[in-house]
Amino acid sequence: MARSKIPDVLEMRRLKFDAGVAAAEKDAVAEALRAEGRASEALLLFEGRADHPSLEADRRDAIRHGYGWRLLAMKRLGVAVTDDEVRACAGAAETAGRWFEANRCYTTLGDAEAVARIAPNLPGYKPAIPANKV
């Protein structure tokens, strides 16, 4: 039986944290993950490499399809993401009915009006932020 190109959790840990892992090995696993529709997991292998050319396609895809978590994860990695791109991503998430992703984008932007506008689509949702915190 052929071994999967998708690593198990221990191998992913080695790939992500072992300083001796070659960038080419990380890239190959990232491509295998993307091929399986697991692009969010592939992002884990780009920490410290925010300028990697393949992340540009991931960024555009996240904006186009409203994948807010993925776009904001790339921003945390250091990928250049503008507020206009986060807003476009939120709009695409709304169109797709992914209200939590839209909410996360609008919250990141500090757009209280948009958060209030989409709130009816998130009945009973309350952010886990203590009342005494800003």
XYZ file of N, CA and C in Angstrom:
402
model
N 0.839 -1.176 0.000
C 0.000 0.000 0.000
C 0.887 1.244 0.000
N 0.570 2.165 -0.896
C 1.368 3.390 -1.012
C 1.118 4.305 0.180
N 2.162 4.933 0.612
C 2.062 5.852 1.744
C 1.503 7.187 1.269
N 0.613 7.760 2.048
C -0.013 9.035 1.707
C 1.021 10.151 1.751
N 0.841 11.137 0.859
C 1.703 12.312 0.876
C 1.274 13.269 1.975
N 0.116 13.013 2.580
C -0.389 13.848 3.669
C 0.185 13.295 4.974
N 0.944 14.109 5.694
C 1.571 13.619 6.922
C 0.581 13.509 8.081
N 0.918 12.636 9.012
C 0.121 12.567 10.239
C 0.532 13.731 11.133
N -0.119 13.846 12.267
C 0.088 15.003 13.139
C 1.535 15.105 13.649
N 2.162 13.993 13.919
C 3.548 14.038 14.397
C 4.505 14.490 13.296
N 4.246 14.028 12.079
C 5.087 14.454 10.966
C 4.872 15.946 10.668
N 3.626 16.409 10.779
C 3.355 17.835 10.578
C 4.109 18.668 11.617
N 4.148 18.169 12.832
C 4.880 18.880 13.887
C 6.363 18.973 13.537
N 6.925 17.864 13.060
C 8.334 17.863 12.663
C 8.562 18.851 11.527
N 7.683 18.829 10.520
C 7.831 19.725 9.376
C 7.766 21.192 9.798
N 6.858 21.485 10.708
C 6.660 22.874 11.104
C 7.773 23.383 12.018
N 8.232 22.577 12.951
C 9.111 23.081 14.003
C 10.583 22.678 13.898
N 10.899 21.647 13.145
C 12.287 21.208 13.041
C 13.060 22.158 12.126
N 14.071 22.800 12.661
C 14.842 23.790 11.904
C 15.580 23.166 10.723
N 15.791 21.877 10.752
C 16.541 21.216 9.686
C 15.711 20.815 8.482
N 14.427 21.085 8.486
C 13.560 20.694 7.374
C 13.751 21.677 6.219
N 14.006 21.150 5.046
C 14.209 21.994 3.865
C 12.890 22.626 3.424
N 12.992 23.837 2.915
C 11.801 24.544 2.422
C 11.119 23.746 1.322
N 11.885 23.061 0.490
C 11.302 22.269 -0.600
C 10.417 21.148 -0.058
N 10.818 20.551 1.058
C 10.009 19.489 1.670
C 8.699 20.065 2.191
N 8.765 21.224 2.842
C 7.558 21.876 3.323
C 6.639 22.236 2.160
N 7.230 22.758 1.080
C 6.443 23.150 -0.087
C 5.730 21.951 -0.711
N 6.416 20.823 -0.790
C 5.808 19.624 -1.378
C 4.618 19.152 -0.554
N 4.755 19.175 0.759
C 3.645 18.763 1.625
C 2.506 19.776 1.532
N 2.841 21.057 1.473
C 1.810 22.091 1.343
C 1.017 21.885 0.056
N 1.696 21.570 -1.030
C 0.998 21.322 -2.300
C 0.103 20.090 -2.205
N 0.560 19.054 -1.529
C -0.263 17.850 -1.352
C -1.511 18.173 -0.531
N -1.338 18.980 0.495
C -2.488 19.389 1.308
C -3.476 20.206 0.479
N -2.968 21.144 -0.290
C -3.848 21.956 -1.151
C -4.602 21.077 -2.141
N -3.914 20.096 -2.718
C -4.545 19.202 -3.695
C -5.707 18.426 -3.077
N -5.647 18.224 -1.782
C -6.716 17.521 -1.069
C -7.755 18.493 -0.507
N -7.656 19.775 -0.871
C -8.605 20.768 -0.382
C -8.339 21.205 1.049
N -7.122 21.058 1.497
C -6.759 21.376 2.878
C -5.782 22.554 2.925
N -6.163 23.635 2.232
C -5.283 24.805 2.128
C -5.034 25.476 3.472
N -6.024 25.443 4.358
C -5.816 26.063 5.673
C -4.706 25.348 6.441
N -4.634 24.039 6.309
C -3.553 23.297 6.970
C -2.209 23.573 6.310
N -2.227 23.781 5.010
C -0.981 24.066 4.290
C -0.340 25.350 4.807
N -1.170 26.297 5.242
C -0.631 27.563 5.763
C 0.328 27.350 6.926
N 0.125 26.304 7.687
C 0.978 26.041 8.840
C 2.449 25.891 8.450
N 2.678 25.525 7.214
C 4.045 25.267 6.764
C 4.734 26.508 6.193
N 4.073 27.668 6.258
C 4.648 28.888 5.702
C 5.026 29.906 6.762
N 5.010 29.499 8.009
C 5.417 30.408 9.069
C 6.862 30.842 8.827
N 7.089 32.148 8.894
C 8.416 32.678 8.642
C 8.743 32.814 7.167
N 7.781 32.491 6.315
C 8.003 32.573 4.866
C 6.821 33.285 4.203
N 6.436 34.435 4.753
C 5.254 35.154 4.279
C 5.396 35.653 2.845
N 6.610 35.692 2.333
C 6.827 36.170 0.970
C 6.803 35.036 -0.054
N 6.428 33.833 0.367
C 6.406 32.685 -0.553
C 5.412 32.952 -1.687
N 5.808 32.733 -2.927
C 4.942 33.064 -4.070
C 3.591 32.335 -4.078
N 3.523 31.129 -3.572
C 2.252 30.392 -3.610
C 1.197 30.997 -2.692
N 1.616 31.790 -1.733
C 0.646 32.401 -0.823
C -0.186 33.475 -1.514
N 0.311 34.026 -2.601
C -0.458 35.030 -3.347
C -1.744 34.409 -3.900
N -1.658 33.221 -4.457
C -2.851 32.536 -4.971
C -3.800 32.192 -3.824
N -3.249 31.782 -2.689
C -4.086 31.480 -1.518
C -4.808 32.733 -1.032
N -4.100 33.866 -1.038
C -4.696 35.127 -0.599
C -5.847 35.520 -1.511
N -5.621 35.464 -2.810
C -6.683 35.810 -3.772
C -7.878 34.871 -3.636
N -7.609 33.587 -3.454
C -8.677 32.595 -3.297
C -9.499 32.855 -2.032
N -8.821 33.184 -0.949
C -9.521 33.472 0.311
C -10.429 34.689 0.169
N -9.942 35.714 -0.488
C -10.750 36.920 -0.687
C -11.949 36.618 -1.573
N -11.719 35.949 -2.677
C -12.773 35.650 -3.651
C -13.888 34.790 -3.066
N -13.519 33.827 -2.231
C -14.515 32.880 -1.705
C -14.980 33.201 -0.292
N -14.428 34.239 0.306
C -14.867 34.623 1.644
C -14.341 33.730 2.748
N -13.132 33.226 2.577
C -12.514 32.394 3.604
C -11.789 33.305 4.597
N -12.556 33.913 5.489
C -12.023 34.894 6.422
C -10.949 34.344 7.336
N -11.191 33.162 7.884
C -10.189 32.603 8.796
C -8.859 32.461 8.075
N -8.906 31.941 6.863
C -7.673 31.707 6.108
C -6.967 33.030 5.793
N -7.723 34.032 5.368
C -7.117 35.324 5.043
C -6.481 35.958 6.275
N -7.185 35.917 7.395
C -6.639 36.518 8.614
C -5.452 35.720 9.152
N -5.442 34.417 8.928
C -4.277 33.602 9.310
C -3.064 34.009 8.481
N -3.288 34.263 7.193
C -2.179 34.715 6.348
C -1.674 36.081 6.812
N -2.587 36.940 7.194
C -2.187 38.260 7.698
C -1.323 38.100 8.957
N -1.708 37.178 9.850
C -0.905 36.937 11.053
C 0.471 36.376 10.704
N 0.557 35.650 9.595
C 1.849 35.117 9.156
C 2.749 36.202 8.581
N 2.166 37.358 8.267
C 2.945 38.449 7.708
C 2.670 38.723 6.244
N 1.705 38.009 5.655
C 1.329 38.267 4.272
C 0.655 39.639 4.216
N 0.982 40.427 3.211
C 0.386 41.750 3.064
C -1.089 41.616 2.696
N -1.958 42.023 3.619
C -3.409 41.984 3.429
C -3.941 43.352 3.833
N -4.630 44.014 2.922
C -5.154 45.348 3.207
C -6.541 45.265 3.839
N -6.963 46.361 4.446
C -8.312 46.423 5.008
C -9.366 46.252 3.916
N -9.114 46.792 2.737
C -10.063 46.630 1.625
C -10.201 45.164 1.239
N -9.116 44.417 1.310
C -9.179 42.982 0.996
C -9.946 42.227 2.072
N -9.758 42.604 3.323
C -10.514 41.964 4.412
C -12.000 42.269 4.238
N -12.314 43.492 3.861
C -13.716 43.883 3.637
C -14.311 43.098 2.461
N -13.559 42.949 1.379
C -14.026 42.173 0.227
C -14.250 40.714 0.614
N -13.373 40.189 1.429
C -13.514 38.816 1.916
C -14.784 38.678 2.755
N -15.038 39.662 3.607
C -16.247 39.643 4.437
C -17.495 39.653 3.559
N -17.482 40.471 2.512
C -18.621 40.518 1.593
C -18.851 39.185 0.898
N -17.770 38.540 0.474
C -17.888 37.227 -0.170
C -18.396 36.183 0.824
N -17.954 36.281 2.073
C -18.432 35.354 3.109
C -19.927 35.547 3.340
N -20.368 36.798 3.365
C -21.807 37.075 3.511
C -22.588 36.451 2.362
N -22.134 36.668 1.150
C -22.802 36.131 -0.034
C -22.919 34.608 0.045
N -21.894 33.985 0.591
C -21.877 32.523 0.719
C -22.611 32.038 1.968
N -23.078 32.972 2.802
C -23.793 32.579 4.018
C -22.899 32.106 5.139
N -21.609 32.445 5.074
C -20.681 32.087 6.147
C -20.577 33.283 7.080
N -21.549 33.390 7.951
C -21.725 34.570 8.799
C -20.634 34.713 9.847
N -20.146 33.610 10.391
C -19.079 33.708 11.385
C -17.801 34.244 10.752
N -17.513 33.819 9.525
C -16.322 34.327 8.846
C -16.474 35.815 8.550
N -17.669 36.221 8.095
C -17.921 37.640 7.838
C -17.789 38.439 9.130
N -18.354 37.907 10.206
C -18.279 38.577 11.505
C -16.830 38.759 11.937
N -16.020 37.737 11.759
C -14.611 37.818 12.164
C -13.883 38.897 11.373
N -14.160 38.973 10.075
C -13.522 40.003 9.248
C -13.959 41.394 9.689
N -15.265 41.586 9.874
C -15.753 42.911 10.280
C -15.258 43.273 11.678
N -15.160 42.299 12.559
C -14.641 42.558 13.900
C -13.178 42.979 13.817
N -12.414 42.311 12.980
C -11.012 42.659 12.779
C -10.872 44.086 12.261
N -11.787 44.486 11.396
C -11.770 45.840 10.845
C -12.277 46.885 11.833
N -12.940 46.417 12.882
C -13.533 47.339 13.841
C -14.780 48.008 13.291
N -15.477 47.326 12.374
C -16.668 47.866 11.728
C -17.918 47.448 12.498
N -18.248 48.233 13.541
C -19.386 47.910 14.413
C -20.703 47.934 13.652
N -20.823 48.800 12.671
C -22.059 48.883 11.884
C -22.311 47.592 11.103
N -21.273 47.068 10.457
C -21.408 45.819 9.703
C -21.673 44.645 10.637
N -21.005 44.627 11.787
C -21.240 43.559 12.765
C -22.697 43.577 13.210
N -23.229 44.767 13.480
C -24.632 44.891 13.890
C -25.566 44.490 12.755
N -25.205 44.812 11.513
C -26.053 44.488 10.363
C -26.201 42.988 10.166
N -25.112 42.240 10.375
C -25.186 40.791 10.155
C -25.582 40.015 11.406
N -25.664 40.685 12.541
C -25.977 40.017 13.812
C -27.246 39.160 13.756
N -28.324 39.565 13.066
C -29.514 38.714 13.007
C -29.262 37.335 12.385
N -28.179 37.221 11.622
C -27.827 35.935 11.018
C -27.036 35.037 11.969
N -26.731 35.560 13.139
C -25.983 34.810 14.152
C -26.777 34.811 15.462
N -27.982 34.214 15.456
C -28.809 34.274 16.668
C -28.121 33.604 17.862
N -28.139 34.303 18.977
C -27.564 33.758 20.209
C -26.053 33.857 20.292
N -25.399 34.364 19.250
C -23.942 34.464 19.270
C -23.505 35.647 20.118
N -22.592 35.388 21.013
C -22.001 36.444 21.831
C -20.499 36.187 21.861
N -19.699 37.204 21.559
C -18.252 36.997 21.591
C -17.778 36.686 22.998
N -16.749 35.891 23.087
C -16.209 35.484 24.383
C -15.228 36.524 24.900
N -15.684 37.748 25.046
C -14.848 38.823 25.561
C -15.506 39.324 26.837
N -14.807 39.321 27.948
C -15.381 39.812 29.194
C -15.875 41.259 29.056
N -16.936 41.579 29.746
C -17.544 42.902 29.640
C -16.582 44.013 30.044
N -15.615 43.722 30.896
C -14.713 44.780 31.358
C -13.502 44.947 30.439
N -13.451 44.244 29.352
C -12.347 44.370 28.376
C -12.819 45.150 27.180
N -11.945 45.919 26.609
C -12.282 46.700 25.410
C -11.995 45.884 24.185
